[in-house]
Amino acid sequence: MLNTFRSTVQFRRFSLDPVDWRLRKMVSIEECRKIAKRRLPGGVFDYIDGAAEDERTAGRNVSSFSRIEFKPRVLRDVSTLDTSTTIFGRPASMPLILSPTGYTRIANSQGELAVARAAERAGIPYSLSTMGTRSIEEVAEVSAGEKWFQVYTWRDRGLVQELVERAKASGYTTLWLTVDTAVLGRRERDVRRGFSLPPKIGLDTLFDGAVHPGWTWDFLRNDPIMFANVVGHGDHEDGQNPIDLAAHVGSQFDQALSWHDIDWLRTFWDGPIVLKGIQTVADAKQAVAMGVQGIGLSNHGGRQLDDAPSPIELVEPVRQEIADQATIICDGGVRRGSDIVKAIALGADAVSVGRPYLYALGAAGERGVDHVLEFLRDGFERTMALTGCRSVAEIDRDLVRWRTEPFT
Ligand code: GLV
């Protein structure tokens, strides 16, 4: 009787580690988001999760993927799968890049270091933001993996040049130039809370901190969060004092940014440049005419212009227009490995993700990021197997249809 019981009931390995418990529950990015929501103070979660105005664009970035259906092929011997690819001629274990995100340490004190280490373990590029809270050099020290750096064009062009030169000296290979932040989008969750970076400690945050002790302990025990790349640069806000992000962008960002600035960037950067924030076929065409190597189809995770187009809906028309003259990266809305397959099938070379790793970092720290990258890889591989693709090269336009297209 006891033997029968033993052979039919298998107990899960018991763990006293609370991170193990959380990782077990993180069965999808959405579940991971829910755990992050529980663990992070409201203002911090809303800064990460929120988007511009009515947040329609942020929602559609994700839901647009559900408009695409697979046309799976069977009986193709998928016993050996190869998910690897090359991005700008450099190997990646799958067509996934971690997008730059500002203020990453707000989710967990390890911040950018944790994410860069996880990216290296996963064999994919990590992108550090100018608004990062760990410096170019600190990240390079902990990660020998593929690293990209992101710049805005600030009014102080000398500082931008200095940052790019530091990135080059530290072995970063590719530059994102963000082109969709002439002014900051109106993120109403942040406006409502009067949110600043770092969060100001008021009565509401004290209360919020008390009910999120894990985050608060981590925040208080570690070095103050700062814009690590600009610390000590005269009038540049380095994040030591709470800043209002919209005011910061208004004072530092150059609204006169134009196509000429790409030529200027090229005078001191000879690696690939990806324009992050291209949202029309016309601008993609112009970028290629200017010799730009990468088109980052992105609406900044819906954080800038509400009712901007979904990146996944731009992939195919842009690919048709520019043929193979540039690398296309689809940034935004990817929540599953199957979404990566869809983007590649429509013509992207790779996708990039931001919120998924921030949720993971907030939910379970560095192990959370490993977990989410493994989740995306596993989903990518499974979808390849179920659709009959043995390599990234085999993921082609015949594999998908928009649900409005006739089934052929
Ligand atoms: C920074 O780029 C942000 O979107 O908050």
PDB file of C-alpha atoms in Angstrom, residues 132-255:
ATOM      1  CA  GLY A 132      22.199  53.346 -16.780  1.00  0.00           C
ATOM      2  CA  THR A 133      22.885  53.082 -13.084  1.00  0.00           C
ATOM      3  CA  ARG A 134      26.120  51.128 -13.522  1.00  0.00           C
ATOM      4  CA  SER A 135      28.947  52.598 -15.540  1.00  0.00           C
ATOM      5  CA  ILE A 136      30.255  51.531 -18.941  1.00  0.00           C
ATOM      6  CA  GLU A 137      33.413  50.233 -17.264  1.00  0.00           C
ATOM      7  CA  GLU A 138      31.661  48.433 -14.382  1.00  0.00           C
ATOM      8  CA  VAL A 139      29.521  46.479 -16.840  1.00  0.00           C
ATOM      9  CA  ALA A 140      32.526  45.641 -19.022  1.00  0.00           C
ATOM     10  CA  GLU A 141      34.341  44.362 -15.953  1.00  0.00           C
ATOM     11  CA  VAL A 142      31.688  41.770 -15.106  1.00  0.00           C
ATOM     12  CA  SER A 143      30.800  40.683 -18.619  1.00  0.00           C
ATOM     13  CA  ALA A 144      32.992  39.492 -21.440  1.00  0.00           C
ATOM     14  CA  GLY A 145      29.840  38.944 -23.510  1.00  0.00           C
ATOM     15  CA  GLU A 146      28.667  40.974 -26.494  1.00  0.00           C
ATOM     16  CA  LYS A 147      27.854  44.510 -25.317  1.00  0.00           C
ATOM     17  CA  TRP A 148      26.061  47.369 -27.044  1.00  0.00           C
ATOM     18  CA  PHE A 149      25.830  50.949 -25.817  1.00  0.00           C
ATOM     19  CA  GLN A 150      22.894  53.324 -26.211  1.00  0.00           C
ATOM     20  CA  VAL A 151      23.162  57.087 -26.593  1.00  0.00           C
ATOM     21  CA  TYR A 152      20.815  60.001 -26.780  1.00  0.00           C
ATOM     22  CA  THR A 153      22.085  63.178 -28.325  1.00  0.00           C
ATOM     23  CA  TRP A 154      22.342  65.551 -25.449  1.00  0.00           C
ATOM     24  CA  ARG A 155      22.893  69.244 -25.890  1.00  0.00           C
ATOM     25  CA  ASP A 156      26.361  68.601 -24.472  1.00  0.00           C
ATOM     26  CA  ARG A 157      27.742  66.792 -27.512  1.00  0.00           C
ATOM     27  CA  GLY A 158      31.183  66.655 -25.917  1.00  0.00           C
ATOM     28  CA  LEU A 159      29.817  64.390 -23.204  1.00  0.00           C
ATOM     29  CA  VAL A 160      28.089  62.138 -25.756  1.00  0.00           C
ATOM     30  CA  GLN A 161      31.382  61.791 -27.621  1.00  0.00           C
ATOM     31  CA  GLU A 162      33.204  61.022 -24.389  1.00  0.00           C
ATOM     32  CA  LEU A 163      30.668  58.305 -23.490  1.00  0.00           C
ATOM     33  CA  VAL A 164      30.945  56.712 -26.923  1.00  0.00           C
ATOM     34  CA  GLU A 165      34.728  56.745 -26.734  1.00  0.00           C
ATOM     35  CA  ARG A 166      34.613  55.128 -23.313  1.00  0.00           C
ATOM     36  CA  ALA A 167      32.266  52.453 -24.670  1.00  0.00           C
ATOM     37  CA  LYS A 168      34.621  51.796 -27.561  1.00  0.00           C
ATOM     38  CA  ALA A 169      37.619  51.536 -25.233  1.00  0.00           C
ATOM     39  CA  SER A 170      35.674  49.049 -23.070  1.00  0.00           C
ATOM     40  CA  GLY A 171      34.886  46.753 -25.993  1.00  0.00           C
ATOM     41  CA  TYR A 172      31.257  47.635 -26.735  1.00  0.00           C
ATOM     42  CA  THR A 173      30.651  46.705 -30.362  1.00  0.00           C
ATOM     43  CA  THR A 174      27.420  48.379 -31.458  1.00  0.00           C
ATOM     44  CA  LEU A 175      25.730  51.697 -30.813  1.00  0.00           C
ATOM     45  CA  TRP A 176      22.021  52.328 -30.476  1.00  0.00           C
ATOM     46  CA  LEU A 177      21.095  55.941 -31.193  1.00  0.00           C
ATOM     47  CA  THR A 178      17.682  56.647 -29.684  1.00  0.00           C
ATOM     48  CA  VAL A 179      15.746  58.924 -32.005  1.00  0.00           C
ATOM     49  CA  ASP A 180      12.253  59.005 -30.487  1.00  0.00           C
ATOM     50  CA  THR A 181      12.805  61.219 -27.435  1.00  0.00           C
ATOM     51  CA  ALA A 182      12.701  64.819 -28.688  1.00  0.00           C
ATOM     52  CA  VAL A 183      10.595  65.355 -25.564  1.00  0.00           C
ATOM     53  CA  LEU A 184       9.487  62.846 -22.942  1.00  0.00           C
ATOM     54  CA  GLY A 185       6.177  61.043 -23.415  1.00  0.00           C
ATOM     55  CA  ARG A 186       3.520  61.740 -20.815  1.00  0.00           C
ATOM     56  CA  ARG A 187       3.530  58.693 -18.536  1.00  0.00           C
ATOM     57  CA  GLU A 188       0.442  59.354 -16.522  1.00  0.00           C
ATOM     58  CA  ARG A 189       1.121  56.778 -13.823  1.00  0.00           C
ATOM     59  CA  ASP A 190       4.325  58.693 -13.010  1.00  0.00           C
ATOM     60  CA  VAL A 191       2.569  62.070 -13.282  1.00  0.00           C
ATOM     61  CA  ARG A 192      -0.151  60.908 -10.886  1.00  0.00           C
ATOM     62  CA  ARG A 193       2.393  59.789  -8.319  1.00  0.00           C
ATOM     63  CA  GLY A 194       4.747  62.746  -8.806  1.00  0.00           C
ATOM     64  CA  PHE A 195       7.355  60.063  -9.418  1.00  0.00           C
ATOM     65  CA  SER A 196      11.015  61.056  -9.436  1.00  0.00           C
ATOM     66  CA  LEU A 197      14.252  59.145  -9.937  1.00  0.00           C
ATOM     67  CA  PRO A 198      15.315  57.964  -7.437  1.00  0.00           C
ATOM     68  CA  PRO A 199      11.952  57.786  -5.681  1.00  0.00           C
ATOM     69  CA  LYS A 200      11.609  60.592  -3.116  1.00  0.00           C
ATOM     70  CA  ILE A 201      11.045  59.348   0.379  1.00  0.00           C
ATOM     71  CA  GLY A 202       7.714  60.778   1.494  1.00  0.00           C
ATOM     72  CA  LEU A 203       4.968  59.412   3.703  1.00  0.00           C
ATOM     73  CA  ASP A 204       3.475  57.429   0.839  1.00  0.00           C
ATOM     74  CA  THR A 205       6.839  55.895  -0.119  1.00  0.00           C
ATOM     75  CA  LEU A 206       7.595  55.091   3.528  1.00  0.00           C
ATOM     76  CA  PHE A 207       4.355  53.181   3.689  1.00  0.00           C
ATOM     77  CA  ASP A 208       4.994  51.553   0.332  1.00  0.00           C
ATOM     78  CA  GLY A 209       8.515  50.659   1.470  1.00  0.00           C
ATOM     79  CA  ALA A 210       7.190  49.086   4.653  1.00  0.00           C
ATOM     80  CA  VAL A 211       4.838  46.803   2.766  1.00  0.00           C
ATOM     81  CA  HIS A 212       7.596  45.808   0.304  1.00  0.00           C
ATOM     82  CA  PRO A 213      10.354  44.968   2.791  1.00  0.00           C
ATOM     83  CA  GLY A 214      12.434  42.827   0.393  1.00  0.00           C
ATOM     84  CA  TRP A 215      12.879  45.683  -2.065  1.00  0.00           C
ATOM     85  CA  THR A 216      13.311  48.308   0.666  1.00  0.00           C
ATOM     86  CA  TRP A 217      16.024  46.327   2.447  1.00  0.00           C
ATOM     87  CA  ASP A 218      17.877  45.832  -0.833  1.00  0.00           C
ATOM     88  CA  PHE A 219      17.510  49.559  -1.705  1.00  0.00           C
ATOM     89  CA  LEU A 220      18.663  50.856   1.696  1.00  0.00           C
ATOM     90  CA  ARG A 221      21.553  48.432   2.115  1.00  0.00           C
ATOM     91  CA  ASN A 222      23.234  49.306  -1.191  1.00  0.00           C
ATOM     92  CA  ASP A 223      24.968  52.330  -2.712  1.00  0.00           C
ATOM     93  CA  PRO A 224      22.688  55.147  -3.731  1.00  0.00           C
ATOM     94  CA  ILE A 225      21.350  54.787  -7.263  1.00  0.00           C
ATOM     95  CA  MET A 226      22.917  57.238  -9.709  1.00  0.00           C
ATOM     96  CA  PHE A 227      23.323  57.846 -13.408  1.00  0.00           C
ATOM     97  CA  ALA A 228      26.689  56.141 -13.172  1.00  0.00           C
ATOM     98  CA  ASN A 229      27.998  57.362 -16.525  1.00  0.00           C
ATOM     99  CA  VAL A 230      27.660  61.076 -15.887  1.00  0.00           C
ATOM    100  CA  VAL A 231      28.594  61.291 -12.216  1.00  0.00           C
ATOM    101  CA  GLY A 232      30.942  64.221 -11.690  1.00  0.00           C
ATOM    102  CA  HIS A 233      30.086  65.986 -14.959  1.00  0.00           C
ATOM    103  CA  GLY A 234      29.361  69.517 -13.791  1.00  0.00           C
ATOM    104  CA  ASP A 235      25.818  70.564 -14.519  1.00  0.00           C
ATOM    105  CA  HIS A 236      24.700  67.105 -15.650  1.00  0.00           C
ATOM    106  CA  GLU A 237      22.171  65.686 -13.278  1.00  0.00           C
ATOM    107  CA  ASP A 238      23.751  62.508 -12.110  1.00  0.00           C
ATOM    108  CA  GLY A 239      20.746  61.199 -10.266  1.00  0.00           C
ATOM    109  CA  GLN A 240      22.165  61.915  -6.810  1.00  0.00           C
ATOM    110  CA  ASN A 241      19.257  64.231  -6.201  1.00  0.00           C
ATOM    111  CA  PRO A 242      15.745  63.149  -7.104  1.00  0.00           C
ATOM    112  CA  ILE A 243      14.958  64.365 -10.609  1.00  0.00           C
ATOM    113  CA  ASP A 244      11.778  64.673 -12.542  1.00  0.00           C
ATOM    114  CA  LEU A 245      12.435  62.671 -15.716  1.00  0.00           C
ATOM    115  CA  ALA A 246      10.439  65.002 -17.983  1.00  0.00           C
ATOM    116  CA  ALA A 247      12.342  68.049 -16.704  1.00  0.00           C
ATOM    117  CA  HIS A 248      15.643  66.174 -17.136  1.00  0.00           C
ATOM    118  CA  VAL A 249      14.847  65.275 -20.719  1.00  0.00           C
ATOM    119  CA  GLY A 250      13.691  68.862 -21.352  1.00  0.00           C
ATOM    120  CA  SER A 251      16.945  70.334 -20.097  1.00  0.00           C
ATOM    121  CA  GLN A 252      19.496  67.837 -21.436  1.00  0.00           C
ATOM    122  CA  PHE A 253      18.074  66.391 -24.648  1.00  0.00           C
ATOM    123  CA  ASP A 254      18.578  68.213 -27.903  1.00  0.00           C
ATOM    124  CA  GLN A 255      15.328  68.725 -29.745  1.00  0.00           C
TER     125      GLN A 255
END
